[in-house]
Structure formats: structure tokens, C-alpha cells
PDB file of C-alpha atoms in Angstrom:
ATOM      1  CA  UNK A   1     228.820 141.397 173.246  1.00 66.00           C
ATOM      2  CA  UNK A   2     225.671 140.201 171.053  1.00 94.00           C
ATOM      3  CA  UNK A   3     223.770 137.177 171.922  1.00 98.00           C
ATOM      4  CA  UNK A   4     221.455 135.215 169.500  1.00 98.00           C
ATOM      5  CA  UNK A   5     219.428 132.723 171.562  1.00 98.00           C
ATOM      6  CA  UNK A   6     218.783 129.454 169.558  1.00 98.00           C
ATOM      7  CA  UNK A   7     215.672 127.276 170.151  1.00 97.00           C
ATOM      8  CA  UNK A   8     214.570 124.798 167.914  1.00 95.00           C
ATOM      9  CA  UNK A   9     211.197 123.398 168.708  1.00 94.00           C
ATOM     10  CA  UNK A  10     209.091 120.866 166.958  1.00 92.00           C
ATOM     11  CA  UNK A  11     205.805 122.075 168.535  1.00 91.00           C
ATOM     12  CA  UNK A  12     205.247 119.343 170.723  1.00 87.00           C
ATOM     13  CA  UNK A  13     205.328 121.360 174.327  1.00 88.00           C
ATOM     14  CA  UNK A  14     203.904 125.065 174.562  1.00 92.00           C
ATOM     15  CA  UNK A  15     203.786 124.772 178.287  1.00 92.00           C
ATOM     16  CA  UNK A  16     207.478 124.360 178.890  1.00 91.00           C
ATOM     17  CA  UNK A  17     208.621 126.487 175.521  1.00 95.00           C
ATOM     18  CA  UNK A  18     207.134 128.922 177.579  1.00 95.00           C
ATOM     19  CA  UNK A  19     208.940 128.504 180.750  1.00 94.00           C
ATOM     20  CA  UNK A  20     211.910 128.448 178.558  1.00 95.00           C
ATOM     21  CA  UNK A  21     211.237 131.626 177.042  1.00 96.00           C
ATOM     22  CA  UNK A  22     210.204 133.403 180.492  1.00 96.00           C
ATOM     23  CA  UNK A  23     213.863 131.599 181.656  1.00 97.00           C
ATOM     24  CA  UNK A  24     215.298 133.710 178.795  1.00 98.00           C
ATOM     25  CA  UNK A  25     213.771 136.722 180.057  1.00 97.00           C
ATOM     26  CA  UNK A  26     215.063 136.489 183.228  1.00 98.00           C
ATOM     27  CA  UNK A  27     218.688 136.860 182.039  1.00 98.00           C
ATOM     28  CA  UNK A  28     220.686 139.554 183.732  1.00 98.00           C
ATOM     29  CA  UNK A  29     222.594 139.985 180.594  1.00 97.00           C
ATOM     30  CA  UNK A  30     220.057 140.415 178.092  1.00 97.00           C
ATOM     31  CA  UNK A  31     220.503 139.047 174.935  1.00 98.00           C
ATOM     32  CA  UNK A  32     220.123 140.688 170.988  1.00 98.00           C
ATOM     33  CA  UNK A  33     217.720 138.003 169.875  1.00 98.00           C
ATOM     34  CA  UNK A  34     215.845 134.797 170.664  1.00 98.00           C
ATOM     35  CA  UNK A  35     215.199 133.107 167.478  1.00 98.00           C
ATOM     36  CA  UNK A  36     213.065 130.076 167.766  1.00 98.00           C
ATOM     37  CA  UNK A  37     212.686 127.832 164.682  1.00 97.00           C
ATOM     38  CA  UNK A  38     209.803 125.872 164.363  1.00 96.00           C
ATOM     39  CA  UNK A  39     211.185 122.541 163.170  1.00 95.00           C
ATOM     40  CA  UNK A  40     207.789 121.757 160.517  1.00 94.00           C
ATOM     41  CA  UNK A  41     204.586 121.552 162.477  1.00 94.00           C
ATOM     42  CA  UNK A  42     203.802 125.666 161.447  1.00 95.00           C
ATOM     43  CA  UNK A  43     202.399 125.361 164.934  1.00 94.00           C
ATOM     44  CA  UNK A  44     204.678 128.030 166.907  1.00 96.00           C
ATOM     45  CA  UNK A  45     202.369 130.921 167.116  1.00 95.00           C
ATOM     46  CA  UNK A  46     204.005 134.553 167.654  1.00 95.00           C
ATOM     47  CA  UNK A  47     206.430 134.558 170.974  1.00 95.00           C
ATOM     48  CA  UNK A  48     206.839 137.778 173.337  1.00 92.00           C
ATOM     49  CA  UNK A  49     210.428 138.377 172.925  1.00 93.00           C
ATOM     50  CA  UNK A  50     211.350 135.713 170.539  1.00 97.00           C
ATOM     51  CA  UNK A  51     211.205 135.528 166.315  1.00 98.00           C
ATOM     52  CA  UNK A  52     209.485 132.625 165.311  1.00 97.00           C
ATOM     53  CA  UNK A  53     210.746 130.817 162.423  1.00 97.00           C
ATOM     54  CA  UNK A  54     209.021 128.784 160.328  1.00 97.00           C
ATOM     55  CA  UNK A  55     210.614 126.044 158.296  1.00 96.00           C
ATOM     56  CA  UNK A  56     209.565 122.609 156.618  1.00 96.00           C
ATOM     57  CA  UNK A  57     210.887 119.377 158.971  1.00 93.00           C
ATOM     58  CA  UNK A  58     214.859 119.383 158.785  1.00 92.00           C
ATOM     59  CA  UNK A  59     216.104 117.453 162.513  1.00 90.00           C
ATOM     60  CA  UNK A  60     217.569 119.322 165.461  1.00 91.00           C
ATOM     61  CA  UNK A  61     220.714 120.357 163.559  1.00 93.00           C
ATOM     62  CA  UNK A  62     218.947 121.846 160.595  1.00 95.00           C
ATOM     63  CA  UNK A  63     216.557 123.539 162.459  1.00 96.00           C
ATOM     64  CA  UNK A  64     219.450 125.042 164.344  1.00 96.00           C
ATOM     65  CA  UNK A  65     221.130 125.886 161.298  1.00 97.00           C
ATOM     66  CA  UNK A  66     218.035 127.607 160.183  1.00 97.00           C
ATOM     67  CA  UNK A  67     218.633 129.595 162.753  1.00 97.00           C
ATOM     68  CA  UNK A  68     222.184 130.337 162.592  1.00 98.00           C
ATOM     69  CA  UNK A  69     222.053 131.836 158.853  1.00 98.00           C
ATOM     70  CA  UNK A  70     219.712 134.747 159.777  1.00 98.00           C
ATOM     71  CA  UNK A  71     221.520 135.482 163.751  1.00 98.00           C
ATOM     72  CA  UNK A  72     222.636 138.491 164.392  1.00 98.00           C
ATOM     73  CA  UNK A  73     224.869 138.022 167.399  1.00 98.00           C
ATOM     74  CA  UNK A  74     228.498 137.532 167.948  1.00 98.00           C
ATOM     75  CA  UNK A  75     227.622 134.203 170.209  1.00 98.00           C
ATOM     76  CA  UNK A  76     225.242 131.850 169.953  1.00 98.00           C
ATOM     77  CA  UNK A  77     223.369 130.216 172.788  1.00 98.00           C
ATOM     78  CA  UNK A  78     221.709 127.164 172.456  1.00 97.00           C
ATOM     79  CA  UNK A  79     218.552 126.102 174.666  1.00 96.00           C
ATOM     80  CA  UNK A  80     216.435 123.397 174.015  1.00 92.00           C
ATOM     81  CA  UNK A  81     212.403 124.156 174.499  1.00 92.00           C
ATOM     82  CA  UNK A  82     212.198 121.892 177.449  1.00 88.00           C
ATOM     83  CA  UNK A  83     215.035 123.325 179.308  1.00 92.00           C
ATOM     84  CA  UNK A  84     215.521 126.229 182.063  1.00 95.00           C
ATOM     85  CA  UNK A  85     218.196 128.768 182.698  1.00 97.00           C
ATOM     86  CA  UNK A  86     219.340 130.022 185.723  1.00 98.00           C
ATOM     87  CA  UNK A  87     218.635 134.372 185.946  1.00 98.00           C
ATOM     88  CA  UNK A  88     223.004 134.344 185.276  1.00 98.00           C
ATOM     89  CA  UNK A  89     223.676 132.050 183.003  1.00 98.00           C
ATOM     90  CA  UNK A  90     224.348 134.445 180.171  1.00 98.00           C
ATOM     91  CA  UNK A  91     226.229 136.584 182.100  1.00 98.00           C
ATOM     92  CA  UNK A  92     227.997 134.121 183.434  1.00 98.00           C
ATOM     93  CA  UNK A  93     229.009 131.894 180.519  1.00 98.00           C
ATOM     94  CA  UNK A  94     229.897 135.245 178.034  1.00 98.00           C
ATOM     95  CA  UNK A  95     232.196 137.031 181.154  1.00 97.00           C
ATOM     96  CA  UNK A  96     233.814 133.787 180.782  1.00 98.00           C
ATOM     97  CA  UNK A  97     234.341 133.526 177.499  1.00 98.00           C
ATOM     98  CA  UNK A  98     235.106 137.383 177.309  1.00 97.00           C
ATOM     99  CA  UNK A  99     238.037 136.729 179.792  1.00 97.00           C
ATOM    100  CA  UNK A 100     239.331 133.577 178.082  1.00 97.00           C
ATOM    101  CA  UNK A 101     238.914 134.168 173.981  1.00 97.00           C
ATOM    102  CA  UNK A 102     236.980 130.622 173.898  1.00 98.00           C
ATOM    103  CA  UNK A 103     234.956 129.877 170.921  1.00 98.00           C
ATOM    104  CA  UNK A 104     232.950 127.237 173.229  1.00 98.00           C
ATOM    105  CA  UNK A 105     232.053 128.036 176.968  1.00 98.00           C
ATOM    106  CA  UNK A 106     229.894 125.160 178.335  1.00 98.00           C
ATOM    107  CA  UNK A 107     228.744 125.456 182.431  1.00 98.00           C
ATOM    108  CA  UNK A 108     227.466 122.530 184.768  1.00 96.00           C
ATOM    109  CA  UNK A 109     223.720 121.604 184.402  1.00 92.00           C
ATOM    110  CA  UNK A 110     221.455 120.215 186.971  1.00 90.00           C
ATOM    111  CA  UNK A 111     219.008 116.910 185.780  1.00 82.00           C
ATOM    112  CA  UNK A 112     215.684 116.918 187.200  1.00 75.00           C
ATOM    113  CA  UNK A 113     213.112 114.279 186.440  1.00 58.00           C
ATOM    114  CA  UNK A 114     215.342 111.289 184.959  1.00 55.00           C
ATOM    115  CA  UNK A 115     214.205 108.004 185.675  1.00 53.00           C
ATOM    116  CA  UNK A 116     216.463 105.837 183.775  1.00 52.00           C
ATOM    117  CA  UNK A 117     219.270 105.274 187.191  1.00 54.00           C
ATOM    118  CA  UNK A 118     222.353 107.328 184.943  1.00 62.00           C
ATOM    119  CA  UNK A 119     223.103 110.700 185.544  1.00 68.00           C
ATOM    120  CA  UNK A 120     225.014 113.346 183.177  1.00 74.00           C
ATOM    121  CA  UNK A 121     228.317 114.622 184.357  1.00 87.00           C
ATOM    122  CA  UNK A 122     230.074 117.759 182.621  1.00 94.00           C
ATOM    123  CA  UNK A 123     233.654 117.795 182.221  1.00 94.00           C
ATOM    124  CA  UNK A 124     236.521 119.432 182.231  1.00 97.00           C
ATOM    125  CA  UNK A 125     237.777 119.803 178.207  1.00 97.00           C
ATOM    126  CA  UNK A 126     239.873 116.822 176.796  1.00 97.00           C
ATOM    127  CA  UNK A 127     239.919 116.986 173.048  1.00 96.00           C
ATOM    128  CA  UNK A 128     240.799 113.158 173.194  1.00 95.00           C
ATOM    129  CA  UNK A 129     238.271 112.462 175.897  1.00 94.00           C
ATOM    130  CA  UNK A 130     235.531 114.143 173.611  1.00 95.00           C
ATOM    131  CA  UNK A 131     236.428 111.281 170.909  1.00 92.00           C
ATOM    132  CA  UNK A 132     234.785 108.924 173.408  1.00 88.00           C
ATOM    133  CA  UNK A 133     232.076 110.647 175.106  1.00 89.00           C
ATOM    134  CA  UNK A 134     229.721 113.392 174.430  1.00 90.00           C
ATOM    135  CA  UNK A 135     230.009 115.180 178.283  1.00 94.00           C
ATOM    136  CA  UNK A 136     228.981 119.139 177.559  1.00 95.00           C
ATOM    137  CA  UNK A 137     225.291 119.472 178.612  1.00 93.00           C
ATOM    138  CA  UNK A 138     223.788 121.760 175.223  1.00 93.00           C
ATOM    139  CA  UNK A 139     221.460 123.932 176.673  1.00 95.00           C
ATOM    140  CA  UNK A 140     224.260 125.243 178.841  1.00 96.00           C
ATOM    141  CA  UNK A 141     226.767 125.957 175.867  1.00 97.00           C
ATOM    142  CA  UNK A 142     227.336 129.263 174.540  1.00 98.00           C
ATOM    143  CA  UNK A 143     229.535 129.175 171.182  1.00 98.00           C
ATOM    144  CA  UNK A 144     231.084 131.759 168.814  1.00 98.00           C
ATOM    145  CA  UNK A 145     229.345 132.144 165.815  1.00 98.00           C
ATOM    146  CA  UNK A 146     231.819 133.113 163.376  1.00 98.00           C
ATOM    147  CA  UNK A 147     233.564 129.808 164.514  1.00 98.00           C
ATOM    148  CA  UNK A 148     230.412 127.783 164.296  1.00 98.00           C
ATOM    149  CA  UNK A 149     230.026 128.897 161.056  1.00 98.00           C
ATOM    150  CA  UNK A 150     233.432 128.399 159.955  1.00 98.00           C
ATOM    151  CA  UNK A 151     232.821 124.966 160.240  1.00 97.00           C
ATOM    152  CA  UNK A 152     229.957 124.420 158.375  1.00 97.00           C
ATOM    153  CA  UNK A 153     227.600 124.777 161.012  1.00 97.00           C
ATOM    154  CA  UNK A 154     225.442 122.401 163.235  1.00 95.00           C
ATOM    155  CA  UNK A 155     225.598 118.673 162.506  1.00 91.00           C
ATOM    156  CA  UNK A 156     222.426 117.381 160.670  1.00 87.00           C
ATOM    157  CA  UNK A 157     222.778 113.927 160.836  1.00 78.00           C
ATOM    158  CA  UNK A 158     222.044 111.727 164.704  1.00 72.00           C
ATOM    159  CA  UNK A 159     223.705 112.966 167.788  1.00 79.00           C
ATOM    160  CA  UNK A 160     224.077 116.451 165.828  1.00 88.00           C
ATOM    161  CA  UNK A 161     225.625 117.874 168.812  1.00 92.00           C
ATOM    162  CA  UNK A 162     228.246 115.487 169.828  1.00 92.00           C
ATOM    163  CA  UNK A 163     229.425 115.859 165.875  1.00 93.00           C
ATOM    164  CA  UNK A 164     229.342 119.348 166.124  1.00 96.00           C
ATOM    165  CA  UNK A 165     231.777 119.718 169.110  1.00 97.00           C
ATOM    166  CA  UNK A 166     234.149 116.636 167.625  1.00 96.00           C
ATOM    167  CA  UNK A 167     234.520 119.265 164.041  1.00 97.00           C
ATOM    168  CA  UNK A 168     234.903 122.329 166.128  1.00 98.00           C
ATOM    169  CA  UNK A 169     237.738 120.636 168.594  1.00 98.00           C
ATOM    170  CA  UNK A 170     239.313 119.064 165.508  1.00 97.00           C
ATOM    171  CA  UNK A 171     239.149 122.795 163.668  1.00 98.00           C
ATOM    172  CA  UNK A 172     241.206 123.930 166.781  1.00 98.00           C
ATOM    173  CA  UNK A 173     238.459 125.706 168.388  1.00 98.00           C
ATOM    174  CA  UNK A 174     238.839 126.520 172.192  1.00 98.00           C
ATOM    175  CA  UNK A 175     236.899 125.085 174.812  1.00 98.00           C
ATOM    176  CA  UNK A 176     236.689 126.267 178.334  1.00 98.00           C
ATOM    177  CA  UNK A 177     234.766 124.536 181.173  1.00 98.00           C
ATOM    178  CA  UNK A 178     233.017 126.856 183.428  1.00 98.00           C
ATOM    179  CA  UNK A 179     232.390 124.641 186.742  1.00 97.00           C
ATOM    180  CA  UNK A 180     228.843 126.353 187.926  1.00 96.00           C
ATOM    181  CA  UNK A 181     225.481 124.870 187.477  1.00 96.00           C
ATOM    182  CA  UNK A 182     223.861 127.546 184.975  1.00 97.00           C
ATOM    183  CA  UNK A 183     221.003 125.446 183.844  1.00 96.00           C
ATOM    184  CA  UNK A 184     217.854 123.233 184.366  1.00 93.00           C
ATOM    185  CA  UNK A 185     218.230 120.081 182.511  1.00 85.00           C
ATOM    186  CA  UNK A 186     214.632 118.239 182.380  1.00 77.00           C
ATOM    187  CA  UNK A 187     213.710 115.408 181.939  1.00 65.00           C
ATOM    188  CA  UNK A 188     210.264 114.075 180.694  1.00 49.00           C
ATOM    189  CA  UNK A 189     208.368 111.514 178.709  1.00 49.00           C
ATOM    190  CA  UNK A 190     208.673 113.072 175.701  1.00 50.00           C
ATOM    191  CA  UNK A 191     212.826 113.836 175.676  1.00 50.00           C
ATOM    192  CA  UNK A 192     214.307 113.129 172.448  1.00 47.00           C
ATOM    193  CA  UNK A 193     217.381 111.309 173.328  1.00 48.00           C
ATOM    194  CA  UNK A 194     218.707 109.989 176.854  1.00 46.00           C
ATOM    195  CA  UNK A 195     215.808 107.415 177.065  1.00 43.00           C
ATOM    196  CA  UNK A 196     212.986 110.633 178.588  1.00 48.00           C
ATOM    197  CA  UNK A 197     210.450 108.531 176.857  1.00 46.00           C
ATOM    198  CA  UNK A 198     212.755 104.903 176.984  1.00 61.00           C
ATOM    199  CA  UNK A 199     215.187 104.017 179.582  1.00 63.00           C
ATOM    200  CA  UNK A 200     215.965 101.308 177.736  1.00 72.00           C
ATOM    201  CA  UNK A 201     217.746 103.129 175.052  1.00 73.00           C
ATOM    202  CA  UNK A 202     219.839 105.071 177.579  1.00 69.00           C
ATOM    203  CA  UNK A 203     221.170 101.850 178.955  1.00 71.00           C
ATOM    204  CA  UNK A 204     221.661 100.065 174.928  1.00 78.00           C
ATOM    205  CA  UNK A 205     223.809 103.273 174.169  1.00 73.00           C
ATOM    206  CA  UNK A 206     225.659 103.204 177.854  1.00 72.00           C
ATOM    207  CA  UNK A 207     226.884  99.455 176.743  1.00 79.00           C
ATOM    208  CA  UNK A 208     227.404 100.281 173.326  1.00 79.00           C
ATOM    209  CA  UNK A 209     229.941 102.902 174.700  1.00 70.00           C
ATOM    210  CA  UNK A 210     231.302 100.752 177.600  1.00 74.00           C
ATOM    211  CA  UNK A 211     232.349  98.003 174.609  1.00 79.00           C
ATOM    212  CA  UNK A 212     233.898 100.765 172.876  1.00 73.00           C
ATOM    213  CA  UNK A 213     235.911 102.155 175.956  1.00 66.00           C
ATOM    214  CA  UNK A 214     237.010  98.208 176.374  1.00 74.00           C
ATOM    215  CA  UNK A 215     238.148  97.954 172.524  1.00 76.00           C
ATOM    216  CA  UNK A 216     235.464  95.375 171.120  1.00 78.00           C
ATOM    217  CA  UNK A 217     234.228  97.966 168.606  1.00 78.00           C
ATOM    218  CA  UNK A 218     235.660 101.135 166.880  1.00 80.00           C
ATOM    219  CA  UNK A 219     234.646 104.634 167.726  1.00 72.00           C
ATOM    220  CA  UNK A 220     232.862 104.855 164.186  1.00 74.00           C
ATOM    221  CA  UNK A 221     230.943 101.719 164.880  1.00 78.00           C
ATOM    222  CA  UNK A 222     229.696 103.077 168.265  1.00 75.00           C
ATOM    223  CA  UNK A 223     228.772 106.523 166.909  1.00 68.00           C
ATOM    224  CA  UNK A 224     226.702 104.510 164.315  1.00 75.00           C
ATOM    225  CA  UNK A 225     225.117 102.224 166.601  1.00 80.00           C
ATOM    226  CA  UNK A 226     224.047 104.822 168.913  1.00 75.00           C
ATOM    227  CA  UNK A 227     222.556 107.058 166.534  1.00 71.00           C
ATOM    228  CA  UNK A 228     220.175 103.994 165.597  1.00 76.00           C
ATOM    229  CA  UNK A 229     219.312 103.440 169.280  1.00 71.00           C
ATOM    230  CA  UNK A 230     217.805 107.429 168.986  1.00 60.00           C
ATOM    231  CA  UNK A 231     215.831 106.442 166.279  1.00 62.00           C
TER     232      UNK A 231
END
């Protein structure tokens, strides 16, 4: 099996891109590639181990999808530039998708540094459940690529990932759950999304959802509501 590592980076965090990279080269099961696509800031300077692209400013998803045109390997595995894996996490999360035929492994993930009093379970797949709540943890996610590309790719639009796994589920793709914390999931002042920079925002989108989950809104509303809290 062929691994393309996927980071998409806007620039902002050398220091911990390079703890992510050194996290990458720790992997018992090495991968083909690390591609890391610098998201506009032409900042990124040449990476031991990793292929720096450069594009103009396109979001998370098409900086990922940047990235997905040009990999090479049979799997794609996603991790954010402020994120950590565990020396097995490859290994683990491909000898389980290897033994199941799932287009989407995702592990467990441990938080460190959140600050905002909520907490990020994973769980078990539930195409219906997934509707309602976005609960895989990306950086721990390792997906096939001909299936990613067979539907269109990465979201581009706000919570990218979330939309990505709703298409995929909906396209019949197969999920499987691998219970085993894989992954360092950090948490900082400058995290894009899950209030790292404002709690605030993490607690606006946790009642947006909770009125959802009690009926007072639709599931479309919510999705748009909460992308505008990430703004």
C-alpha cells in the first residue's frame, strides 16, 4: 500500500509544522509522499521529506485538493500542521483498512491544550448520526483516494471536512472506526475552528447544534449558522 501524506498549511506556525513533519517521520510504516501545500503566503520554504506546494489562497479544502490532484498514493492521510502522530498510526490505521476494504479508517485522538470546558469524542460510524454531528477527529483519518476523488474531492466551502464525510457516506463509501488513540490533537491560540483562539465560538456552535438535536432549526440551517460562527 501507497500513502500520500496531506498537509495544508497557511504558514502561520514553522515550529509545530515541524514537529508534524518529524511526527511523520517517525512512522513505522513509511509513507510514498508527504505533500504539503502552502495555502498562499509562498512562505513554506523546502521541507526534509516533504514536497512543498505552492499555491495562491484557496481555504483548507482547496488547499487539500491541491494536493490530492498531483498524489501518488493509493490512500490519503490527512494531518493538519499543528497536529502529532503517534510512531503507529499509519500502520495502524492502513492494516485496518487493508483487513476491512474501508474507503475511510478514522482512529481515536487525544486533545491537549483546550481551554474552552468541551472535549471531542470519536465515534463509532452511524451514517445517520454523521447528519447531526461531525465526530471523526481529521488528522487521524486515512481515506481512499480513488474514492475521495470519485466524489469530487475535498469540500471547499466552511466545515470542509464535515461536508466531505456527509458526500462520501451518502456515495456509499465505507467507514470503519478503529478504537485506539493514534494521534495528538492540539490545541492553541491560533486553531482555526473549535474556539483555539475563541471559546466563545465553540460554545455558539455547541447551542446552535443542541437546538438542532431538539428540532427548533433544520440541519441546513445549523450547518449554515455554524459555518458563520468559523468565520
Amino acid at each position: 500500500m501507497s500513502i500520500t501524506v496531506l498537509t495544508a498549511t497557511l504558514g502561520r506556525r514553522p515550529e509545530m509544522l515541524a514537529e508534524a513533519l518529524a511526527s511523520v517521520a517517525a512512522q513505522t510504516l513509511p509513507p510514498l509522499e508527504h505533500l504539503v501545500v502552502d495555502d498562499g503566503s509562498y512562505s513554506v520554504p523546502d521541507l526534509p521529506g516533504a514536497t512543498v506546494l505552492h499555491v495562491d489562497h484557496r481555504g483548507l479544502g482547496g488547499a487539500r485538493n491541491a494536493g490530492l490532484a498531483v498524489a501518488l498514493g493509493e490512500a490519503i492521510a490527512l494531518l493538519d500542521d499543528d497536529d502529532l502522530w503517534h510512531p503507529h498510526h499509519l500502520a495502524a490505521c492502513w492494516a485496518e483498512m487493508e483487513r476491512t476494504g474501508a474507503d475511510v479508517v478514522y482512529a481515536d485522538c487525544e486533545e491537549v491544550g483546550r481551554r474552552d470546558g468541551y472535549t471531542f469524542t470519536v465515534q463509532d460510524f452511524d451514517a445517520e448520526l454523521l447528519e447531526r454531528e461531525n465526530y471523526l477527529c481529521v488528522p487521524a483519518t486515512i481515506v481512499r483516494t480513488s474514492a475521495l476523488r470519485a466524489i469530487g474531492g475535498f469540500g471547499e466551502g466552511a466545515l470542509e471536512d464535515w461536508d466531505t464525510w456527509k458526500r462520501m457516506a451518502r456515495a456509499g463509501c465505507r467507514f470503519v472506526h478503529l478504537p485506539e488513540v493514534t494521534v495528538t490533537y492540539r490545541f492553541h491560540t491560533d486553531n482555526l475552528t473549535y474556539g483555539g483562539a475563541d471559546p466563545d465560538a465553540t460554545r455558539r456552535e455547541k447551542e446552535l447544534r443542541e437546538a438542532a438535536e431538539r428540532g427548533e432549526m433544520s440541519w441546513d440551517e445549523y450547518e449554515q449558522r455554524a459555518a458563520e460562527v468559523w468565520r
